[in-house]
Amino acid sequence: MTVMQKSSIDRIIISGGGTGGHIFPAIAIADAVRSRYPDAEILFVGAMGRMEMQRVPKAGYRIEGLPVQGLDRKHLWRNVKVLLDFFRAERKAKRLVRSFKPDVVVGVGGYASAPTLRAAQSLGIPTLLQEQNSFAGKANKILAKRAKSICVAYPNMERFFPKETLVITGNPVRPIIEDEPLPNREEALGRLGFSGGKYPLLLVVGGSLGARTINETIEAGLPRFIETKTRLVWQTGKVFAPQAEESIRKLGPETGQWIKSMPFIDHMEDVFSCADVVISRAGATTISELCLLGKPSILVPSPNVAEDHQTCNARALSTRDAAILVPDAEARNILVDRALDLIQDPQRQMNMAKNIKTLAMPHSAQRIVDLLEEILSR
């Protein structure tokens, strides 16, 4: 029997970003490469002005930015500049790929991945795609034709991609969520600024950039959380943060013992340790973390994403009683009611936690590194 010799990864480019849903899987893959190959050189390629330009260096990796942005579907005339920027980005991506000389290039979705992977493919460098959602993005569908492997988190993705290149790996998540036990609840509550007492805690996460519908609905419901003695940790996003802080201040000095708001949560392990119920958008990475941790959740899919893929993501859970789906258009009327009903129903929480855990796919980043080795050994 012939044993396949795996090739080492010496130089790798990982490209994509725009939101935390793309950035966190990318960093998780980089961490998995580095843990297996400590001397590997890793270069990220992102979009100028997007959050990856801060988040990736903070994680300890070098990043280059491309002058690229998404299509403007409301003002079509602005797309002339978008297309010109794309061609500029593709030229810069080709220069970066030529000078860095990667063994392989990974695309995780987002504006920058298309020019980077097109450049790599045109230069004959093997590429791997990581599609997080249950409905594939346009760029990945185009890039898939020349990709060596396509890593997905949902079944039935052959309707978008060549079946022979599909591998179900799940979505990589932050190592601190997957590889380490969650902190002690009481200690985590203290770090969040809550005193003792066994009160239920609701975590609201509108995505790394915030979510207006969720934020305004939670803002209107703040008195009800206090009345029901429900603790609230509320990630607002940067834009809504001042308004949230002012609304909390107006409720009086006692509000701080029940409600904590912040633009972005750096230590998700603390809030996940404390959270009994989570309200969130239905981004693929967030869902993967909720599955791994077995958190009862209410998903409010964003209506502002391509092909309504977040509704597809949420429905994959709600049809299995692994989450509650609240359409964005209905959230203002029913979201707070649904949240309080669930937070006061421990039995339903236990059932949902059991169901959502069956959908978890651990060690996704390590599986992707296995595939990269396999690609390089061919």
Short mmCIF file of C-alpha atoms in Angstrom, two decimals:
data_model
loop_
_atom_site.label_atom_id
_atom_site.label_comp_id
_atom_site.label_asym_id
_atom_site.label_seq_id
_atom_site.Cartn_x
_atom_site.Cartn_y
_atom_site.Cartn_z
CA MET A 1 0.00 0.00 0.00
CA THR A 2 1.33 3.42 -0.96
CA VAL A 3 1.38 6.01 1.82
CA MET A 4 0.88 9.60 0.68
CA GLN A 5 3.65 11.89 1.87
CA LYS A 6 2.30 15.20 3.11
CA SER A 7 4.04 18.38 2.02
CA SER A 8 4.85 21.14 4.47
CA ILE A 9 3.41 24.63 4.24
CA ASP A 10 6.21 27.18 4.05
CA ARG A 11 4.42 30.24 2.64
CA ILE A 12 0.70 30.90 2.51
CA ILE A 13 -1.57 33.81 1.61
CA ILE A 14 -5.01 34.06 3.24
CA SER A 15 -7.35 36.58 1.65
CA GLY A 16 -10.76 38.02 2.48
CA GLY A 17 -12.49 40.06 5.14
CA GLY A 18 -14.91 42.93 5.43
CA THR A 19 -16.74 41.57 8.50
CA GLY A 20 -15.89 39.48 11.53
CA GLY A 21 -17.64 36.57 9.83
CA HIS A 22 -14.81 36.43 7.29
CA ILE A 23 -11.93 37.61 9.49
CA PHE A 24 -12.31 35.19 12.42
CA PRO A 25 -12.25 32.04 10.22
CA ALA A 26 -9.23 33.45 8.37
CA ILE A 27 -7.34 34.01 11.61
CA ALA A 28 -8.37 30.57 12.87
CA ILE A 29 -6.90 28.97 9.74
CA ALA A 30 -3.69 31.00 10.16
CA ASP A 31 -3.44 29.91 13.81
CA ALA A 32 -3.86 26.26 12.78
CA VAL A 33 -1.12 26.61 10.14
CA ARG A 34 1.19 28.28 12.64
CA SER A 35 0.58 25.63 15.31
CA ARG A 36 1.58 22.89 12.86
CA TYR A 37 4.30 24.85 11.03
CA PRO A 38 5.76 27.45 13.43
CA ASP A 39 8.21 28.73 10.79
CA ALA A 40 5.61 29.20 8.03
CA GLU A 41 5.35 32.70 6.58
CA ILE A 42 1.74 33.87 6.54
CA LEU A 43 0.50 36.92 4.64
CA PHE A 44 -3.05 38.25 4.77
CA VAL A 45 -4.53 40.26 1.93
CA GLY A 46 -7.58 42.38 2.80
CA ALA A 47 -9.51 45.41 1.63
CA MET A 48 -8.22 48.88 2.47
CA GLY A 49 -10.33 50.63 5.09
CA ARG A 50 -12.07 47.47 6.28
CA MET A 51 -11.87 46.04 9.78
CA GLU A 52 -9.34 43.32 8.86
CA MET A 53 -6.68 46.03 8.52
CA GLN A 54 -6.84 46.43 12.33
CA ARG A 55 -7.97 42.99 13.49
CA VAL A 56 -5.35 40.94 11.62
CA PRO A 57 -2.27 42.82 12.94
CA LYS A 58 -3.81 42.66 16.41
CA ALA A 59 -3.82 38.86 16.01
CA GLY A 60 -0.11 38.97 15.16
CA TYR A 61 -0.13 38.67 11.36
CA ARG A 62 1.08 40.86 8.52
CA ILE A 63 -1.56 42.20 6.13
CA GLU A 64 -1.56 44.06 2.81
CA GLY A 65 -4.59 46.06 1.66
CA LEU A 66 -6.19 46.21 -1.79
CA PRO A 67 -8.21 49.18 -3.10
CA VAL A 68 -11.37 47.11 -3.53
CA GLN A 69 -15.02 47.45 -2.52
CA GLY A 70 -18.36 45.79 -3.17
CA LEU A 71 -20.81 46.64 -5.93
CA ASP A 72 -23.27 49.46 -5.18
CA ARG A 73 -26.66 47.96 -6.02
CA LYS A 74 -28.57 51.20 -5.27
CA HIS A 75 -26.42 53.65 -7.27
CA LEU A 76 -25.35 51.72 -10.34
CA TRP A 77 -23.39 54.62 -11.83
CA ARG A 78 -20.96 54.43 -8.90
CA ASN A 79 -19.90 50.97 -10.06
CA VAL A 80 -17.68 52.48 -12.75
CA LYS A 81 -15.24 53.42 -9.99
CA VAL A 82 -15.81 50.05 -8.29
CA LEU A 83 -14.76 48.22 -11.45
CA LEU A 84 -11.73 50.47 -11.98
CA ASP A 85 -10.70 49.84 -8.38
CA PHE A 86 -11.12 46.09 -8.92
CA PHE A 87 -8.72 46.09 -11.87
CA ARG A 88 -6.23 48.13 -9.83
CA ALA A 89 -6.65 45.66 -6.96
CA GLU A 90 -6.09 42.72 -9.29
CA ARG A 91 -2.83 44.23 -10.58
CA LYS A 92 -1.63 44.85 -7.03
CA ALA A 93 -2.70 41.34 -5.98
CA LYS A 94 -0.69 39.83 -8.83
CA ARG A 95 2.40 41.81 -7.74
CA LEU A 96 1.91 40.63 -4.14
CA VAL A 97 1.51 37.00 -5.15
CA ARG A 98 4.56 37.12 -7.42
CA SER A 99 6.77 38.71 -4.78
CA PHE A 100 5.59 36.58 -1.84
CA LYS A 101 5.68 33.29 -3.81
CA PRO A 102 3.12 31.36 -1.72
CA ASP A 103 2.79 27.58 -1.86
CA VAL A 104 -0.98 27.95 -1.70
CA VAL A 105 -3.61 30.70 -1.41
CA VAL A 106 -6.77 30.48 0.72
CA GLY A 107 -9.87 32.61 0.10
CA VAL A 108 -12.41 33.08 2.89
CA GLY A 109 -14.82 35.43 1.11
CA GLY A 110 -15.08 39.19 1.20
CA TYR A 111 -14.08 41.90 -1.27
CA ALA A 112 -10.35 41.17 -1.35
CA SER A 113 -10.55 37.44 -1.96
CA ALA A 114 -11.68 37.70 -5.61
CA PRO A 115 -8.71 39.68 -7.01
CA THR A 116 -6.23 37.77 -4.85
CA LEU A 117 -7.42 34.30 -5.83
CA ARG A 118 -7.84 35.27 -9.49
CA ALA A 119 -4.23 36.45 -9.45
CA ALA A 120 -3.04 33.22 -7.83
CA GLN A 121 -4.99 31.05 -10.24
CA SER A 122 -3.66 32.95 -13.25
CA LEU A 123 -0.12 32.28 -11.98
CA GLY A 124 -0.76 28.56 -11.51
CA ILE A 125 -0.70 28.65 -7.70
CA PRO A 126 -3.15 26.20 -6.06
CA THR A 127 -6.11 27.77 -4.27
CA LEU A 128 -8.58 26.63 -1.61
CA LEU A 129 -11.94 28.31 -0.92
CA GLN A 130 -13.70 28.42 2.41
CA GLU A 131 -17.42 29.15 1.99
CA GLN A 132 -19.06 29.85 5.34
CA ASN A 133 -22.70 30.18 4.32
CA SER A 134 -25.42 27.82 3.14
CA PHE A 135 -25.90 30.02 0.06
CA ALA A 136 -22.65 30.61 -1.82
CA GLY A 137 -21.47 34.08 -2.76
CA LYS A 138 -21.01 35.11 -6.39
CA ALA A 139 -17.24 35.53 -6.14
CA ASN A 140 -16.73 32.06 -4.69
CA LYS A 141 -18.94 30.51 -7.37
CA ILE A 142 -16.70 32.03 -10.05
CA LEU A 143 -13.44 31.20 -8.29
CA ALA A 144 -14.57 27.63 -7.60
CA LYS A 145 -14.02 26.53 -11.18
CA ARG A 146 -10.24 26.59 -10.71
CA ALA A 147 -10.00 25.90 -6.97
CA LYS A 148 -8.41 22.64 -5.81
CA SER A 149 -10.74 22.25 -2.81
CA ILE A 150 -13.84 24.02 -1.52
CA CYS A 151 -14.51 23.78 2.22
CA VAL A 152 -18.15 24.18 3.26
CA ALA A 153 -20.22 23.99 6.43
CA TYR A 154 -23.58 22.89 5.03
CA PRO A 155 -24.78 19.89 2.98
CA ASN A 156 -26.19 20.15 -0.57
CA MET A 157 -23.59 22.70 -1.70
CA GLU A 158 -23.09 20.87 -5.00
CA ARG A 159 -25.82 23.16 -6.38
CA PHE A 160 -23.16 25.90 -6.29
CA PHE A 161 -19.82 24.11 -6.61
CA PRO A 162 -18.24 21.18 -8.47
CA LYS A 163 -19.09 18.11 -6.39
CA GLU A 164 -15.64 16.54 -6.75
CA THR A 165 -13.93 19.46 -4.98
CA LEU A 166 -16.39 19.81 -2.07
CA VAL A 167 -15.36 18.92 1.48
CA ILE A 168 -17.58 19.49 4.52
CA THR A 169 -15.23 20.84 7.18
CA GLY A 170 -17.48 23.21 9.10
CA ASN A 171 -16.49 26.81 9.76
CA PRO A 172 -13.29 27.61 11.66
CA VAL A 173 -13.89 29.53 14.87
CA ARG A 174 -11.65 31.40 17.26
CA PRO A 175 -9.35 28.97 19.13
CA ILE A 176 -10.23 30.56 22.46
CA ILE A 177 -13.85 29.51 21.84
CA GLU A 178 -13.09 25.98 20.66
CA ASP A 179 -9.83 24.85 22.22
CA GLU A 180 -10.10 26.19 25.76
CA PRO A 181 -12.78 25.68 28.44
CA LEU A 182 -15.03 28.66 29.03
CA PRO A 183 -14.08 30.76 32.08
CA ASN A 184 -15.75 30.32 35.44
CA ARG A 185 -19.16 32.03 35.23
CA GLU A 186 -18.86 33.98 38.49
CA GLU A 187 -15.40 35.26 37.62
CA ALA A 188 -16.56 36.23 34.12
CA LEU A 189 -19.57 38.08 35.57
CA GLY A 190 -17.18 40.03 37.78
CA ARG A 191 -15.00 41.01 34.81
CA LEU A 192 -18.12 42.22 33.02
CA GLY A 193 -18.99 44.41 36.01
CA PHE A 194 -21.90 42.41 37.44
CA SER A 195 -22.14 41.62 41.16
CA GLY A 196 -23.43 38.32 42.58
CA GLY A 197 -26.88 36.86 42.27
CA LYS A 198 -28.26 34.11 40.07
CA TYR A 199 -30.07 36.23 37.51
CA PRO A 200 -30.43 35.09 33.87
CA LEU A 201 -28.25 36.82 31.31
CA LEU A 202 -29.12 37.68 27.72
CA LEU A 203 -26.33 38.34 25.23
CA VAL A 204 -27.18 40.51 22.22
CA VAL A 205 -24.67 40.53 19.36
CA GLY A 206 -25.55 42.51 16.24
CA GLY A 207 -22.48 41.39 14.35
CA SER A 208 -19.07 43.05 14.33
CA LEU A 209 -20.50 46.14 12.60
CA GLY A 210 -23.75 46.35 14.61
CA ALA A 211 -27.34 45.84 13.47
CA ARG A 212 -29.81 48.73 13.47
CA THR A 213 -33.03 46.72 13.79
CA ILE A 214 -31.71 44.67 16.70
CA ASN A 215 -30.19 47.71 18.40
CA GLU A 216 -33.32 49.87 18.18
CA THR A 217 -35.51 46.99 19.34
CA ILE A 218 -33.30 46.28 22.35
CA GLU A 219 -33.14 50.00 23.13
CA ALA A 220 -36.95 50.18 23.23
CA GLY A 221 -37.09 47.09 25.46
CA LEU A 222 -34.50 48.16 28.05
CA PRO A 223 -37.07 48.86 30.83
CA ARG A 224 -38.54 45.36 30.41
CA PHE A 225 -35.18 43.70 31.00
CA ILE A 226 -34.78 45.64 34.23
CA GLU A 227 -38.38 44.88 35.33
CA THR A 228 -37.84 41.14 34.80
CA LYS A 229 -34.41 41.18 36.47
CA THR A 230 -32.71 40.01 33.29
CA ARG A 231 -29.07 40.94 32.86
CA LEU A 232 -28.13 42.18 29.41
CA VAL A 233 -24.76 42.30 27.64
CA TRP A 234 -25.28 44.31 24.48
CA GLN A 235 -22.75 44.59 21.65
CA THR A 236 -23.94 47.61 19.72
CA GLY A 237 -21.31 48.19 17.04
CA LYS A 238 -19.36 51.44 16.86
CA VAL A 239 -22.04 53.63 15.22
CA PHE A 240 -24.85 52.89 17.69
CA ALA A 241 -22.68 52.88 20.83
CA PRO A 242 -23.20 56.56 21.87
CA GLN A 243 -26.98 56.28 21.48
CA ALA A 244 -27.06 53.06 23.49
CA GLU A 245 -24.99 54.59 26.30
CA GLU A 246 -27.27 57.64 26.44
CA SER A 247 -30.41 55.47 26.57
CA ILE A 248 -28.95 53.44 29.44
CA ARG A 249 -27.92 56.61 31.31
CA LYS A 250 -31.45 58.03 31.08
CA LEU A 251 -32.84 55.00 32.89
CA GLY A 252 -30.98 55.98 36.04
CA PRO A 253 -27.90 55.02 38.07
CA GLU A 254 -29.23 51.55 39.00
CA THR A 255 -29.29 50.47 35.35
CA GLY A 256 -25.59 49.60 35.33
CA GLN A 257 -26.16 46.57 37.56
CA TRP A 258 -28.41 45.07 34.87
CA ILE A 259 -27.21 46.34 31.50
CA LYS A 260 -23.71 46.56 29.98
CA SER A 261 -23.27 47.92 26.45
CA MET A 262 -20.09 48.06 24.38
CA PRO A 263 -19.22 48.73 20.72
CA PHE A 264 -17.32 45.46 20.32
CA ILE A 265 -16.68 42.52 22.66
CA ASP A 266 -13.03 41.54 22.68
CA HIS A 267 -13.39 38.70 25.17
CA MET A 268 -16.30 36.65 23.83
CA GLU A 269 -15.27 33.75 26.04
CA ASP A 270 -16.43 35.71 29.11
CA VAL A 271 -19.86 36.62 27.75
CA PHE A 272 -20.43 33.14 26.30
CA SER A 273 -19.64 31.72 29.73
CA CYS A 274 -22.38 33.86 31.29
CA ALA A 275 -25.02 33.89 28.56
CA ASP A 276 -28.17 31.81 29.03
CA VAL A 277 -29.68 33.00 25.73
CA VAL A 278 -28.10 34.74 22.73
CA ILE A 279 -29.74 37.12 20.24
CA SER A 280 -27.70 37.43 17.07
CA ARG A 281 -27.63 37.97 13.36
CA ALA A 282 -27.29 34.68 11.47
CA GLY A 283 -23.75 35.00 10.18
CA ALA A 284 -22.13 31.64 9.56
CA THR A 285 -19.22 32.07 11.98
CA THR A 286 -21.50 33.15 14.82
CA ILE A 287 -23.74 30.14 14.19
CA SER A 288 -20.73 27.82 14.24
CA GLU A 289 -19.68 29.19 17.63
CA LEU A 290 -23.22 28.84 19.00
CA CYS A 291 -23.31 25.21 17.83
CA LEU A 292 -19.98 24.36 19.44
CA LEU A 293 -20.99 25.97 22.73
CA GLY A 294 -24.58 24.69 22.72
CA LYS A 295 -26.14 28.12 23.28
CA PRO A 296 -29.92 28.60 22.95
CA SER A 297 -30.33 31.44 20.48
CA ILE A 298 -32.71 33.71 18.64
CA LEU A 299 -31.47 34.48 15.14
CA VAL A 300 -32.47 37.66 13.31
CA PRO A 301 -31.10 37.32 9.77
CA SER A 302 -29.77 40.48 8.18
CA PRO A 303 -31.85 41.53 5.14
CA ASN A 304 -28.83 43.39 3.71
CA VAL A 305 -26.75 40.43 2.58
CA ALA A 306 -26.34 38.81 -0.82
CA GLU A 307 -28.93 36.19 -1.77
CA ASP A 308 -30.53 36.45 1.72
CA HIS A 309 -28.00 33.82 2.83
CA GLN A 310 -28.46 34.55 6.54
CA THR A 311 -32.08 33.42 6.39
CA CYS A 312 -30.86 30.16 4.83
CA ASN A 313 -28.32 29.80 7.64
CA ALA A 314 -30.93 30.44 10.35
CA ARG A 315 -33.52 28.14 8.79
CA ALA A 316 -31.01 25.26 8.86
CA LEU A 317 -31.20 25.55 12.68
CA SER A 318 -34.80 26.63 13.28
CA THR A 319 -36.23 23.66 11.36
CA ARG A 320 -34.42 21.39 13.85
CA ASP A 321 -35.60 23.35 16.92
CA ALA A 322 -31.97 24.34 17.43
CA ALA A 323 -32.73 28.09 17.33
CA ILE A 324 -35.64 30.52 16.99
CA LEU A 325 -35.83 32.47 13.73
CA VAL A 326 -37.23 36.02 13.93
CA PRO A 327 -37.40 37.81 10.55
CA ASP A 328 -35.88 41.28 10.60
CA ALA A 329 -39.20 42.80 9.47
CA GLU A 330 -40.97 41.34 12.53
CA ALA A 331 -38.24 41.95 15.11
CA ARG A 332 -39.50 45.28 16.43
CA ASN A 333 -42.84 43.71 17.36
CA ILE A 334 -41.84 40.30 18.72
CA LEU A 335 -38.11 40.04 19.47
CA VAL A 336 -38.16 41.20 23.10
CA ASP A 337 -41.21 39.00 23.83
CA ARG A 338 -39.50 35.96 22.31
CA ALA A 339 -36.32 36.67 24.27
CA LEU A 340 -38.07 37.02 27.63
CA ASP A 341 -40.20 33.93 26.99
CA LEU A 342 -37.08 31.87 26.28
CA ILE A 343 -34.99 33.32 29.12
CA GLN A 344 -37.78 32.32 31.54
CA ASP A 345 -38.10 28.78 30.17
CA PRO A 346 -35.09 26.67 31.29
CA GLN A 347 -36.58 23.47 29.86
CA ARG A 348 -36.84 24.97 26.37
CA GLN A 349 -33.28 26.25 26.73
CA MET A 350 -32.07 22.73 27.59
CA ASN A 351 -33.85 21.22 24.58
CA MET A 352 -32.46 23.85 22.18
CA ALA A 353 -28.95 23.50 23.62
CA LYS A 354 -29.09 19.74 23.06
CA ASN A 355 -30.33 20.17 19.46
CA ILE A 356 -27.87 22.87 18.43
CA LYS A 357 -24.90 20.89 19.76
CA THR A 358 -25.68 18.04 17.36
CA LEU A 359 -24.90 20.44 14.48
CA ALA A 360 -21.41 21.36 15.72
CA MET A 361 -18.37 20.52 13.58
CA PRO A 362 -15.24 20.90 15.74
CA HIS A 363 -11.64 21.28 14.62
CA SER A 364 -12.58 22.79 11.24
CA ALA A 365 -9.36 24.80 10.93
CA GLN A 366 -7.26 21.68 11.47
CA ARG A 367 -9.24 19.86 8.78
CA ILE A 368 -8.55 22.70 6.38
CA VAL A 369 -4.81 22.50 7.08
CA ASP A 370 -5.01 18.76 6.36
CA LEU A 371 -6.53 19.63 2.98
CA LEU A 372 -3.83 22.20 2.25
CA GLU A 373 -1.19 19.54 2.90
CA GLU A 374 -3.03 17.16 0.60
CA ILE A 375 -3.22 19.80 -2.16
CA LEU A 376 0.52 20.42 -1.92
CA SER A 377 1.32 16.72 -2.02
CA ARG A 378 -0.49 16.14 -5.31
#
